[in-house]
PDB file of C-alpha atoms in Angstrom:
ATOM      1  CA  MET A  20       0.099   0.149   0.121  1.00  0.00           C
ATOM      2  CA  SER A  21       1.540   3.647  -1.266  1.00  0.00           C
ATOM      3  CA  ASP A  22       2.403   6.192   1.616  1.00  0.00           C
ATOM      4  CA  THR A  23       0.229   8.505  -0.708  1.00  0.00           C
ATOM      5  CA  PHE A  24      -2.862   6.483  -0.361  1.00  0.00           C
ATOM      6  CA  LEU A  25      -2.237   6.310   3.486  1.00  0.00           C
ATOM      7  CA  ARG A  26      -1.365   9.756   3.903  1.00  0.00           C
ATOM      8  CA  GLN A  27      -4.506  10.750   1.683  1.00  0.00           C
ATOM      9  CA  TRP A  28      -7.038   8.450   4.029  1.00  0.00           C
ATOM     10  CA  ALA A  29      -5.301  10.134   7.356  1.00  0.00           C
ATOM     11  CA  MET A  30      -6.179  13.244   5.717  1.00  0.00           C
ATOM     12  CA  LEU A  31      -9.547  12.100   5.062  1.00  0.00           C
ATOM     13  CA  ARG A  32      -9.747  11.736   8.743  1.00  0.00           C
ATOM     14  CA  LEU A  33      -8.304  14.721  10.042  1.00  0.00           C
ATOM     15  CA  VAL A  34     -10.409  16.888   8.156  1.00  0.00           C
ATOM     16  CA  PRO A  35     -13.556  17.958  10.311  1.00  0.00           C
ATOM     17  CA  ARG A  36     -17.143  18.342   9.373  1.00  0.00           C
ATOM     18  CA  HIS A  37     -18.543  21.518   8.812  1.00  0.00           C
ATOM     19  CA  PRO A  38     -19.125  24.229  10.490  1.00  0.00           C
ATOM     20  CA  SER A  39     -15.912  23.203  11.934  1.00  0.00           C
ATOM     21  CA  LYS A  40     -12.382  23.579   9.684  1.00  0.00           C
ATOM     22  CA  ILE A  41      -9.196  22.818   9.561  1.00  0.00           C
ATOM     23  CA  ASP A  42      -6.537  25.170   7.439  1.00  0.00           C
ATOM     24  CA  THR A  43      -3.326  23.323   5.621  1.00  0.00           C
ATOM     25  CA  THR A  44      -0.763  24.363   8.102  1.00  0.00           C
ATOM     26  CA  SER A  45      -2.592  22.560  10.817  1.00  0.00           C
ATOM     27  CA  LEU A  46      -2.978  19.441   8.878  1.00  0.00           C
ATOM     28  CA  GLN A  47       0.600  19.424   7.844  1.00  0.00           C
ATOM     29  CA  GLN A  48       1.132  19.536  11.641  1.00  0.00           C
ATOM     30  CA  ALA A  49      -1.581  16.868  12.285  1.00  0.00           C
ATOM     31  CA  LEU A  50      -0.006  14.436   9.623  1.00  0.00           C
ATOM     32  CA  ALA A  51       3.488  14.989  10.727  1.00  0.00           C
ATOM     33  CA  GLU A  52       2.197  13.819  14.271  1.00  0.00           C
ATOM     34  CA  GLU A  53       0.839  10.804  12.773  1.00  0.00           C
ATOM     35  CA  GLY A  54       3.880   9.942  10.534  1.00  0.00           C
ATOM     36  CA  PHE A  55       3.523  11.439   6.952  1.00  0.00           C
ATOM     37  CA  PRO A  56       5.462  14.358   7.061  1.00  0.00           C
ATOM     38  CA  THR A  57       5.128  16.281   3.692  1.00  0.00           C
ATOM     39  CA  HIS A  58       4.743  19.872   2.133  1.00  0.00           C
ATOM     40  CA  ALA A  59       1.956  22.011   2.462  1.00  0.00           C
ATOM     41  CA  ARG A  60       1.961  22.229  -1.251  1.00  0.00           C
ATOM     42  CA  THR A  61       1.326  18.673  -1.254  1.00  0.00           C
ATOM     43  CA  ILE A  62      -1.668  18.987   0.725  1.00  0.00           C
ATOM     44  CA  GLN A  63      -3.224  21.793  -1.124  1.00  0.00           C
ATOM     45  CA  ARG A  64      -2.990  19.004  -4.170  1.00  0.00           C
ATOM     46  CA  ASP A  65      -4.340  16.171  -2.204  1.00  0.00           C
ATOM     47  CA  LEU A  66      -7.046  18.255  -0.752  1.00  0.00           C
ATOM     48  CA  GLN A  67      -8.076  19.532  -4.477  1.00  0.00           C
ATOM     49  CA  THR A  68      -7.966  15.858  -5.862  1.00  0.00           C
ATOM     50  CA  LEU A  69     -10.019  14.519  -2.983  1.00  0.00           C
ATOM     51  CA  SER A  70     -12.614  17.021  -3.387  1.00  0.00           C
ATOM     52  CA  ALA A  71     -13.250  15.730  -6.560  1.00  0.00           C
ATOM     53  CA  VAL A  72     -13.854  12.677  -5.267  1.00  0.00           C
ATOM     54  CA  PHE A  73     -15.345  13.245  -1.604  1.00  0.00           C
ATOM     55  CA  PRO A  74     -17.911  15.733  -0.203  1.00  0.00           C
ATOM     56  CA  LEU A  75     -14.955  18.027   0.653  1.00  0.00           C
ATOM     57  CA  VAL A  76     -15.567  22.047   0.792  1.00  0.00           C
ATOM     58  CA  VAL A  77     -13.592  24.952   1.454  1.00  0.00           C
ATOM     59  CA  ASP A  78     -14.309  28.066   3.045  1.00  0.00           C
ATOM     60  CA  GLU A  79     -12.268  30.776   0.674  1.00  0.00           C
ATOM     61  CA  ARG A  80     -13.488  34.046   2.776  1.00  0.00           C
ATOM     62  CA  GLU A  81     -10.366  34.520   4.768  1.00  0.00           C
ATOM     63  CA  LYS A  82      -7.148  33.340   5.017  1.00  0.00           C
ATOM     64  CA  PRO A  83      -6.008  30.983   5.624  1.00  0.00           C
ATOM     65  CA  PHE A  84      -8.799  28.884   3.904  1.00  0.00           C
ATOM     66  CA  GLY A  85     -10.385  25.741   6.032  1.00  0.00           C
ATOM     67  CA  TRP A  86     -11.305  22.699   4.248  1.00  0.00           C
ATOM     68  CA  SER A  87     -14.578  20.682   6.015  1.00  0.00           C
ATOM     69  CA  TRP A  88     -16.589  17.904   5.023  1.00  0.00           C
ATOM     70  CA  ALA A  89     -19.624  19.130   3.729  1.00  0.00           C
ATOM     71  CA  LYS A  90     -22.417  19.272   6.513  1.00  0.00           C
ATOM     72  CA  ASP A  91     -24.783  16.909   4.890  1.00  0.00           C
ATOM     73  CA  ALA A  92     -21.494  14.084   3.938  1.00  0.00           C
ATOM     74  CA  LYS A  93     -22.521  10.488   4.749  1.00  0.00           C
ATOM     75  CA  VAL A  94     -20.709   8.987   7.400  1.00  0.00           C
ATOM     76  CA  MET A  95     -17.741   6.632   6.136  1.00  0.00           C
ATOM     77  CA  ASP A  96     -17.212   3.466   8.334  1.00  0.00           C
ATOM     78  CA  ILE A  97     -14.505   1.372   8.011  1.00  0.00           C
ATOM     79  CA  PRO A  98     -15.029  -1.266   9.177  1.00  0.00           C
ATOM     80  CA  GLY A  99     -18.571  -0.564   8.056  1.00  0.00           C
ATOM     81  CA  MET A 100     -21.439   0.159  11.218  1.00  0.00           C
ATOM     82  CA  THR A 101     -22.842  -3.114  12.165  1.00  0.00           C
ATOM     83  CA  PRO A 102     -26.328  -3.973  13.139  1.00  0.00           C
ATOM     84  CA  PRO A 103     -25.612  -3.639  16.608  1.00  0.00           C
ATOM     85  CA  HIS A 104     -23.676  -0.491  16.705  1.00  0.00           C
ATOM     86  CA  ALA A 105     -26.711   0.877  14.470  1.00  0.00           C
ATOM     87  CA  LEU A 106     -29.621   0.119  17.203  1.00  0.00           C
ATOM     88  CA  ALA A 107     -27.162   1.547  19.872  1.00  0.00           C
ATOM     89  CA  PHE A 108     -27.325   4.788  18.158  1.00  0.00           C
ATOM     90  CA  ARG A 109     -31.096   4.598  17.243  1.00  0.00           C
ATOM     91  CA  LEU A 110     -31.498   4.325  20.966  1.00  0.00           C
ATOM     92  CA  ALA A 111     -29.058   7.150  21.948  1.00  0.00           C
ATOM     93  CA  GLU A 112     -30.916   9.336  19.445  1.00  0.00           C
ATOM     94  CA  SER A 113     -34.379   8.261  21.028  1.00  0.00           C
ATOM     95  CA  TYR A 114     -33.644   8.198  24.805  1.00  0.00           C
ATOM     96  CA  LEU A 115     -30.371  10.290  25.184  1.00  0.00           C
ATOM     97  CA  SER A 116     -30.905  13.185  22.857  1.00  0.00           C
ATOM     98  CA  GLU A 117     -31.721  15.438  26.142  1.00  0.00           C
ATOM     99  CA  LEU A 118     -28.450  14.866  27.520  1.00  0.00           C
ATOM    100  CA  ILE A 119     -25.816  15.413  24.742  1.00  0.00           C
ATOM    101  CA  PRO A 120     -25.024  18.834  24.385  1.00  0.00           C
ATOM    102  CA  PRO A 121     -26.520  20.632  20.927  1.00  0.00           C
ATOM    103  CA  SER A 122     -22.896  21.288  19.957  1.00  0.00           C
ATOM    104  CA  VAL A 123     -21.867  17.471  20.062  1.00  0.00           C
ATOM    105  CA  THR A 124     -25.367  16.308  18.643  1.00  0.00           C
ATOM    106  CA  GLN A 125     -24.989  18.048  15.040  1.00  0.00           C
ATOM    107  CA  TYR A 126     -22.038  15.517  14.859  1.00  0.00           C
ATOM    108  CA  LEU A 127     -23.580  12.564  15.584  1.00  0.00           C
ATOM    109  CA  ALA A 128     -26.351  13.572  13.316  1.00  0.00           C
ATOM    110  CA  PRO A 129     -24.566  11.771  10.373  1.00  0.00           C
ATOM    111  CA  HIS A 130     -23.846   8.599  12.444  1.00  0.00           C
ATOM    112  CA  PHE A 131     -27.894   8.767  13.608  1.00  0.00           C
ATOM    113  CA  GLN A 132     -28.305   9.014   9.693  1.00  0.00           C
ATOM    114  CA  ARG A 133     -26.700   6.030   8.933  1.00  0.00           C
ATOM    115  CA  ALA A 134     -27.876   3.679  11.916  1.00  0.00           C
ATOM    116  CA  ARG A 135     -31.413   4.437  10.380  1.00  0.00           C
ATOM    117  CA  GLU A 136     -30.249   3.176   7.021  1.00  0.00           C
ATOM    118  CA  VAL A 137     -28.298   0.284   8.405  1.00  0.00           C
ATOM    119  CA  LEU A 138     -31.311  -0.937  10.400  1.00  0.00           C
ATOM    120  CA  ARG A 139     -33.439  -0.142   6.922  1.00  0.00           C
ATOM    121  CA  HIS A 140     -31.706  -2.468   5.489  1.00  0.00           C
ATOM    122  CA  THR A 141     -31.036  -4.921   8.229  1.00  0.00           C
ATOM    123  CA  PRO A 142     -32.892  -8.315   7.367  1.00  0.00           C
ATOM    124  CA  LEU A 143     -36.100  -9.314   8.696  1.00  0.00           C
ATOM    125  CA  GLY A 144     -36.189 -10.788  12.233  1.00  0.00           C
ATOM    126  CA  SER A 145     -33.084  -9.459  13.426  1.00  0.00           C
ATOM    127  CA  LEU A 146     -32.521  -6.087  15.189  1.00  0.00           C
ATOM    128  CA  LYS A 147     -34.418  -4.296  12.543  1.00  0.00           C
ATOM    129  CA  HIS A 148     -38.113  -3.745  14.634  1.00  0.00           C
ATOM    130  CA  TRP A 149     -36.167  -3.619  18.088  1.00  0.00           C
ATOM    131  CA  THR A 150     -36.780  -0.025  18.706  1.00  0.00           C
ATOM    132  CA  GLU A 151     -40.729  -0.497  17.867  1.00  0.00           C
ATOM    133  CA  LYS A 152     -40.613  -2.625  20.411  1.00  0.00           C
ATOM    134  CA  VAL A 153     -39.060  -0.991  24.001  1.00  0.00           C
ATOM    135  CA  ARG A 154     -40.043   2.125  25.513  1.00  0.00           C
ATOM    136  CA  ILE A 155     -39.406   3.783  29.198  1.00  0.00           C
ATOM    137  CA  LEU A 156     -42.162   5.365  30.462  1.00  0.00           C
ATOM    138  CA  PRO A 157     -41.998   7.226  33.632  1.00  0.00           C
ATOM    139  CA  ARG A 158     -43.470   6.550  36.803  1.00  0.00           C
ATOM    140  CA  GLY A 159     -46.880   8.331  37.581  1.00  0.00           C
ATOM    141  CA  LEU A 160     -48.859  10.891  35.506  1.00  0.00           C
ATOM    142  CA  GLN A 161     -46.980  12.152  32.761  1.00  0.00           C
ATOM    143  CA  LEU A 162     -47.065  15.775  32.018  1.00  0.00           C
ATOM    144  CA  GLN A 163     -45.644  17.324  28.685  1.00  0.00           C
ATOM    145  CA  PRO A 164     -42.153  18.577  28.658  1.00  0.00           C
ATOM    146  CA  ALA A 165     -41.405  22.298  29.624  1.00  0.00           C
ATOM    147  CA  GLN A 166     -40.694  24.115  26.493  1.00  0.00           C
ATOM    148  CA  ILE A 167     -36.769  25.612  26.374  1.00  0.00           C
ATOM    149  CA  ASP A 168     -35.810  28.233  24.409  1.00  0.00           C
ATOM    150  CA  SER A 169     -33.321  26.606  21.593  1.00  0.00           C
ATOM    151  CA  MET A 170     -30.634  29.112  22.151  1.00  0.00           C
ATOM    152  CA  VAL A 171     -30.825  29.039  25.599  1.00  0.00           C
ATOM    153  CA  GLN A 172     -30.347  25.416  25.510  1.00  0.00           C
ATOM    154  CA  HIS A 173     -27.119  25.605  23.361  1.00  0.00           C
ATOM    155  CA  ASN A 174     -25.749  28.344  25.343  1.00  0.00           C
ATOM    156  CA  VAL A 175     -26.185  26.351  28.772  1.00  0.00           C
ATOM    157  CA  TYR A 176     -25.090  23.145  27.662  1.00  0.00           C
ATOM    158  CA  GLU A 177     -21.923  25.130  26.118  1.00  0.00           C
ATOM    159  CA  ALA A 178     -21.072  26.593  29.080  1.00  0.00           C
ATOM    160  CA  LEU A 179     -21.482  23.352  31.166  1.00  0.00           C
ATOM    161  CA  LEU A 180     -19.274  21.961  28.608  1.00  0.00           C
ATOM    162  CA  THR A 181     -16.600  23.940  28.282  1.00  0.00           C
ATOM    163  CA  LYS A 182     -16.751  25.187  32.323  1.00  0.00           C
ATOM    164  CA  GLN A 183     -17.723  28.753  31.386  1.00  0.00           C
ATOM    165  CA  ARG A 184     -19.787  31.487  33.376  1.00  0.00           C
ATOM    166  CA  PHE A 185     -22.920  33.024  31.793  1.00  0.00           C
ATOM    167  CA  ASN A 186     -25.363  35.942  32.659  1.00  0.00           C
ATOM    168  CA  ALA A 187     -28.735  34.572  32.470  1.00  0.00           C
ATOM    169  CA  ARG A 188     -31.974  36.540  32.768  1.00  0.00           C
ATOM    170  CA  TYR A 189     -34.272  34.274  34.866  1.00  0.00           C
ATOM    171  CA  GLN A 190     -37.900  34.437  35.500  1.00  0.00           C
ATOM    172  CA  PRO A 191     -38.592  32.518  39.258  1.00  0.00           C
ATOM    173  CA  ARG A 192     -41.979  30.997  39.911  1.00  0.00           C
ATOM    174  CA  GLU A 193     -43.067  33.884  41.553  1.00  0.00           C
ATOM    175  CA  GLY A 194     -41.488  37.630  41.540  1.00  0.00           C
ATOM    176  CA  GLN A 195     -39.675  39.631  38.572  1.00  0.00           C
ATOM    177  CA  GLN A 196     -36.956  38.485  36.591  1.00  0.00           C
ATOM    178  CA  ALA A 197     -33.566  38.931  37.519  1.00  0.00           C
ATOM    179  CA  ASP A 198     -30.276  38.890  36.095  1.00  0.00           C
ATOM    180  CA  TYR A 199     -27.782  36.113  37.314  1.00  0.00           C
ATOM    181  CA  GLU A 200     -24.185  35.338  37.257  1.00  0.00           C
ATOM    182  CA  VAL A 201     -24.173  31.517  36.488  1.00  0.00           C
ATOM    183  CA  ASN A 202     -21.558  28.929  37.105  1.00  0.00           C
ATOM    184  CA  PRO A 203     -22.975  25.567  35.721  1.00  0.00           C
ATOM    185  CA  ILE A 204     -21.871  22.733  37.695  1.00  0.00           C
ATOM    186  CA  ALA A 205     -24.347  19.843  36.282  1.00  0.00           C
ATOM    187  CA  LEU A 206     -27.850  19.181  34.623  1.00  0.00           C
ATOM    188  CA  VAL A 207     -30.793  17.161  36.147  1.00  0.00           C
ATOM    189  CA  ILE A 208     -34.045  15.979  33.826  1.00  0.00           C
ATOM    190  CA  ARG A 209     -36.839  15.376  36.219  1.00  0.00           C
ATOM    191  CA  HIS A 210     -40.459  14.795  35.381  1.00  0.00           C
ATOM    192  CA  GLY A 211     -39.940  16.537  32.073  1.00  0.00           C
ATOM    193  CA  VAL A 212     -37.889  19.577  33.398  1.00  0.00           C
ATOM    194  CA  THR A 213     -34.497  20.177  32.795  1.00  0.00           C
ATOM    195  CA  TYR A 214     -32.508  21.619  35.716  1.00  0.00           C
ATOM    196  CA  LEU A 215     -29.174  23.579  35.862  1.00  0.00           C
ATOM    197  CA  VAL A 216     -27.621  22.841  39.259  1.00  0.00           C
ATOM    198  CA  ALA A 217     -25.260  25.620  39.751  1.00  0.00           C
ATOM    199  CA  THR A 218     -24.094  28.510  41.956  1.00  0.00           C
ATOM    200  CA  LEU A 219     -24.476  32.089  41.508  1.00  0.00           C
ATOM    201  CA  TRP A 220     -21.600  34.992  41.617  1.00  0.00           C
ATOM    202  CA  ASP A 221     -19.106  33.313  43.807  1.00  0.00           C
ATOM    203  CA  TYR A 222     -21.847  31.801  46.935  1.00  0.00           C
ATOM    204  CA  ASP A 223     -21.395  28.271  47.544  1.00  0.00           C
ATOM    205  CA  ASP A 224     -25.052  27.478  47.821  1.00  0.00           C
ATOM    206  CA  VAL A 225     -26.038  25.600  45.320  1.00  0.00           C
ATOM    207  CA  LYS A 226     -29.392  26.391  43.465  1.00  0.00           C
ATOM    208  CA  HIS A 227     -31.476  24.560  40.838  1.00  0.00           C
ATOM    209  CA  LEU A 228     -32.588  26.761  37.617  1.00  0.00           C
ATOM    210  CA  ALA A 229     -34.909  25.472  35.421  1.00  0.00           C
ATOM    211  CA  LEU A 230     -33.990  26.311  31.641  1.00  0.00           C
ATOM    212  CA  HIS A 231     -37.592  26.943  30.928  1.00  0.00           C
ATOM    213  CA  ARG A 232     -37.509  29.834  32.782  1.00  0.00           C
ATOM    214  CA  MET A 233     -34.459  31.270  31.363  1.00  0.00           C
ATOM    215  CA  ARG A 234     -35.047  34.055  29.100  1.00  0.00           C
ATOM    216  CA  GLN A 235     -31.466  34.892  27.990  1.00  0.00           C
ATOM    217  CA  VAL A 236     -28.189  33.485  28.058  1.00  0.00           C
ATOM    218  CA  ASP A 237     -24.914  34.953  27.669  1.00  0.00           C
ATOM    219  CA  LEU A 238     -21.719  33.483  27.712  1.00  0.00           C
ATOM    220  CA  LEU A 239     -18.675  34.744  29.499  1.00  0.00           C
ATOM    221  CA  ASP A 240     -15.071  34.148  29.228  1.00  0.00           C
ATOM    222  CA  THR A 241     -14.890  33.642  33.096  1.00  0.00           C
ATOM    223  CA  PRO A 242     -14.040  30.633  33.916  1.00  0.00           C
ATOM    224  CA  SER A 243     -16.802  28.318  36.083  1.00  0.00           C
ATOM    225  CA  ARG A 244     -16.226  27.267  39.556  1.00  0.00           C
ATOM    226  CA  LYS A 245     -18.026  24.627  41.840  1.00  0.00           C
ATOM    227  CA  PRO A 246     -18.302  23.947  45.665  1.00  0.00           C
ATOM    228  CA  ASP A 247     -15.139  22.071  46.765  1.00  0.00           C
ATOM    229  CA  GLY A 248     -16.087  18.589  47.430  1.00  0.00           C
ATOM    230  CA  PHE A 249     -19.320  18.625  45.227  1.00  0.00           C
ATOM    231  CA  GLU A 250     -20.124  15.284  43.667  1.00  0.00           C
ATOM    232  CA  LEU A 251     -23.502  15.087  41.564  1.00  0.00           C
ATOM    233  CA  ASP A 252     -24.102  11.460  43.033  1.00  0.00           C
ATOM    234  CA  GLN A 253     -23.714  12.204  46.357  1.00  0.00           C
ATOM    235  CA  TYR A 254     -25.760  15.741  45.860  1.00  0.00           C
ATOM    236  CA  LEU A 255     -28.561  13.557  44.472  1.00  0.00           C
ATOM    237  CA  ALA A 256     -28.282  10.834  47.073  1.00  0.00           C
ATOM    238  CA  SER A 257     -28.841  13.400  49.893  1.00  0.00           C
ATOM    239  CA  GLY A 258     -32.330  14.054  48.184  1.00  0.00           C
ATOM    240  CA  ALA A 259     -31.643  17.512  46.983  1.00  0.00           C
ATOM    241  CA  PHE A 260     -33.823  16.867  44.425  1.00  0.00           C
ATOM    242  CA  GLY A 261     -36.556  15.214  46.597  1.00  0.00           C
ATOM    243  CA  TYR A 262     -37.282  18.782  48.495  1.00  0.00           C
ATOM    244  CA  PRO A 263     -36.013  18.066  52.076  1.00  0.00           C
ATOM    245  CA  VAL A 264     -37.649  19.446  54.790  1.00  0.00           C
ATOM    246  CA  SER A 265     -35.129  18.172  57.066  1.00  0.00           C
ATOM    247  CA  GLN A 266     -31.194  17.353  56.748  1.00  0.00           C
ATOM    248  CA  LYS A 267     -32.252  14.375  59.380  1.00  0.00           C
ATOM    249  CA  PRO A 268     -33.633  11.102  57.949  1.00  0.00           C
ATOM    250  CA  LEU A 269     -36.981  10.276  59.030  1.00  0.00           C
ATOM    251  CA  ARG A 270     -37.977   6.766  60.313  1.00  0.00           C
ATOM    252  CA  LEU A 271     -41.387   6.083  58.888  1.00  0.00           C
ATOM    253  CA  HIS A 272     -44.235   4.056  60.279  1.00  0.00           C
ATOM    254  CA  ALA A 273     -47.151   3.604  58.375  1.00  0.00           C
ATOM    255  CA  ARG A 274     -50.017   1.261  57.944  1.00  0.00           C
ATOM    256  CA  PHE A 275     -51.239   0.321  54.351  1.00  0.00           C
ATOM    257  CA  ASP A 276     -53.648  -1.764  53.020  1.00  0.00           C
ATOM    258  CA  ALA A 277     -53.011  -4.895  51.715  1.00  0.00           C
ATOM    259  CA  GLY A 278     -53.603  -4.282  47.924  1.00  0.00           C
ATOM    260  CA  THR A 279     -51.574  -0.959  48.503  1.00  0.00           C
ATOM    261  CA  ALA A 280     -48.497  -2.611  50.045  1.00  0.00           C
ATOM    262  CA  LYS A 281     -48.185  -5.122  47.366  1.00  0.00           C
ATOM    263  CA  HIS A 282     -45.962  -3.073  45.395  1.00  0.00           C
ATOM    264  CA  LEU A 283     -43.388  -2.570  48.767  1.00  0.00           C
ATOM    265  CA  TYR A 284     -42.500  -6.263  48.410  1.00  0.00           C
ATOM    266  CA  GLU A 285     -41.083  -6.029  44.884  1.00  0.00           C
ATOM    267  CA  THR A 286     -40.054  -2.274  45.146  1.00  0.00           C
ATOM    268  CA  PRO A 287     -38.440  -1.355  48.856  1.00  0.00           C
ATOM    269  CA  LEU A 288     -38.664   1.664  50.119  1.00  0.00           C
ATOM    270  CA  SER A 289     -35.524   1.607  51.815  1.00  0.00           C
ATOM    271  CA  ASP A 290     -32.529  -1.108  52.595  1.00  0.00           C
ATOM    272  CA  ASP A 291     -34.068  -1.276  56.115  1.00  0.00           C
ATOM    273  CA  GLN A 292     -37.520  -1.904  55.355  1.00  0.00           C
ATOM    274  CA  VAL A 293     -39.801  -3.811  57.557  1.00  0.00           C
ATOM    275  CA  LEU A 294     -43.127  -5.295  56.516  1.00  0.00           C
ATOM    276  CA  LYS A 295     -45.573  -6.958  58.903  1.00  0.00           C
ATOM    277  CA  VAL A 296     -48.920  -8.006  58.138  1.00  0.00           C
ATOM    278  CA  ASP A 297     -51.518  -7.629  60.478  1.00  0.00           C
ATOM    279  CA  GLU A 298     -55.192  -7.962  60.810  1.00  0.00           C
ATOM    280  CA  ASP A 299     -55.414  -4.170  59.781  1.00  0.00           C
ATOM    281  CA  GLY A 300     -53.217  -4.320  56.607  1.00  0.00           C
ATOM    282  CA  VAL A 301     -49.517  -4.352  56.510  1.00  0.00           C
ATOM    283  CA  TYR A 302     -47.403  -2.096  58.827  1.00  0.00           C
ATOM    284  CA  LEU A 303     -43.964  -0.758  57.432  1.00  0.00           C
ATOM    285  CA  GLN A 304     -41.167   0.805  59.070  1.00  0.00           C
ATOM    286  CA  ALA A 305     -38.387   2.138  56.591  1.00  0.00           C
ATOM    287  CA  THR A 306     -35.981   4.944  57.207  1.00  0.00           C
ATOM    288  CA  VAL A 307     -36.615   7.741  54.437  1.00  0.00           C
ATOM    289  CA  THR A 308     -35.555  10.910  53.550  1.00  0.00           C
ATOM    290  CA  ASP A 309     -37.720  13.915  55.011  1.00  0.00           C
ATOM    291  CA  SER A 310     -38.900  15.760  52.061  1.00  0.00           C
ATOM    292  CA  SER A 311     -41.723  17.061  50.361  1.00  0.00           C
ATOM    293  CA  GLU A 312     -41.777  14.346  47.741  1.00  0.00           C
ATOM    294  CA  LEU A 313     -42.118  11.576  50.358  1.00  0.00           C
ATOM    295  CA  ARG A 314     -45.446  13.673  51.335  1.00  0.00           C
ATOM    296  CA  TRP A 315     -46.651  13.677  47.475  1.00  0.00           C
ATOM    297  CA  TRP A 316     -45.873  10.082  47.722  1.00  0.00           C
ATOM    298  CA  LEU A 317     -47.912   8.825  50.721  1.00  0.00           C
ATOM    299  CA  LEU A 318     -50.939  11.525  49.614  1.00  0.00           C
ATOM    300  CA  GLY A 319     -51.124   9.322  46.261  1.00  0.00           C
ATOM    301  CA  PHE A 320     -52.386   6.282  48.302  1.00  0.00           C
ATOM    302  CA  GLY A 321     -55.288   8.231  49.404  1.00  0.00           C
ATOM    303  CA  ASP A 322     -56.702   6.409  52.085  1.00  0.00           C
ATOM    304  CA  GLY A 323     -54.896   3.317  51.233  1.00  0.00           C
ATOM    305  CA  VAL A 324     -52.465   4.342  53.846  1.00  0.00           C
ATOM    306  CA  GLU A 325     -52.383   5.475  57.420  1.00  0.00           C
ATOM    307  CA  VAL A 326     -49.057   7.347  58.986  1.00  0.00           C
ATOM    308  CA  ILE A 327     -48.166   6.290  62.450  1.00  0.00           C
ATOM    309  CA  ALA A 328     -45.186   7.504  63.100  1.00  0.00           C
ATOM    310  CA  PRO A 329     -43.287  10.246  63.449  1.00  0.00           C
ATOM    311  CA  LYS A 330     -46.310  12.035  65.697  1.00  0.00           C
ATOM    312  CA  ALA A 331     -45.211  15.443  63.552  1.00  0.00           C
ATOM    313  CA  LEU A 332     -45.911  13.654  60.078  1.00  0.00           C
ATOM    314  CA  ARG A 333     -48.968  12.085  61.348  1.00  0.00           C
ATOM    315  CA  GLU A 334     -50.560  15.363  62.566  1.00  0.00           C
ATOM    316  CA  GLU A 335     -49.413  16.906  59.382  1.00  0.00           C
ATOM    317  CA  PHE A 336     -51.375  14.302  57.545  1.00  0.00           C
ATOM    318  CA  ALA A 337     -54.172  14.653  59.940  1.00  0.00           C
ATOM    319  CA  ALA A 338     -54.305  18.123  59.143  1.00  0.00           C
ATOM    320  CA  ILE A 339     -54.580  17.893  55.274  1.00  0.00           C
ATOM    321  CA  ALA A 340     -57.259  15.304  55.751  1.00  0.00           C
ATOM    322  CA  ASN A 341     -59.415  17.550  58.048  1.00  0.00           C
ATOM    323  CA  ARG A 342     -59.087  20.018  54.983  1.00  0.00           C
ATOM    324  CA  LEU A 343     -59.851  17.970  52.274  1.00  0.00           C
ATOM    325  CA  ALA A 344     -63.014  16.634  54.522  1.00  0.00           C
ATOM    326  CA  ARG A 345     -63.820  20.189  54.569  1.00  0.00           C
ATOM    327  CA  GLN A 346     -63.506  20.870  50.726  1.00  0.00           C
ATOM    328  CA  TYR A 347     -65.892  17.919  49.767  1.00  0.00           C
ATOM    329  CA  ARG A 348     -68.359  18.980  52.366  1.00  0.00           C
ATOM    330  CA  ARG A 349     -68.825  22.114  50.528  1.00  0.00           C
TER     331      ARG A 349
END
């Protein structure tokens, strides 16, 4: 195999997809690092030759000229994309799109398209129809996802990816719009809402900012910062998105009717859950996070559950029951 062929093949790999581009000097350096030292003039001739065969485009608006693969150029795979690879790309496109930065998604788009083509031509009875046979459904009532401005989403994801601060105009749930300087830390998607976990200015207290409430986002040149020792998994495990009422764990005692309690045998509420059957139903003990989410979960069972302890929580539910009774007696 000739050195010219190998050099040109390496060159094709090094040219990015539009809108990114690479000039001949950068290509010359990259080729030298891969073991193909050559002259800039040779690279220019190679690019002209290759552009007659492959969808390569050149931006001549300013020097140095930049070369790219055309935005809609088909993906060239050697070896080719297999059906299992194609299935993985299709599932990623369906279920991970909200987690992938838009700047990355545009580069993956040709691979997603190629995956659809591969699966379309895969023999019947194999992986061709798998995506039509699997779904992931959220627990509970499914609400329509909150609508996010596309430019806001792009800039927030880019800031998180590149560790940049940004200025945001934000509309709180209550009150007037406010301008914040934001340090992005992480993204959490929950119940159809995308939240940015962040700090503001140089403070260390962590906030949750809903992306659909952001009206404008302007990237800054200042590097972002996050609180010392912050770990996303630990933060989530602490119940931060369960809207904690107290930092202390709660030892819940409750009685469920037999039908309501069935799912607790298969999906326990906690590692130390204890269930005991008596004549009045199923008695539960479990250590849980003291949160608003716990209260919403218990309220969802209606009269299928009775809170026994702690006393303060029982009194809280008794007051809710009394208010509901008054409402329905009107």
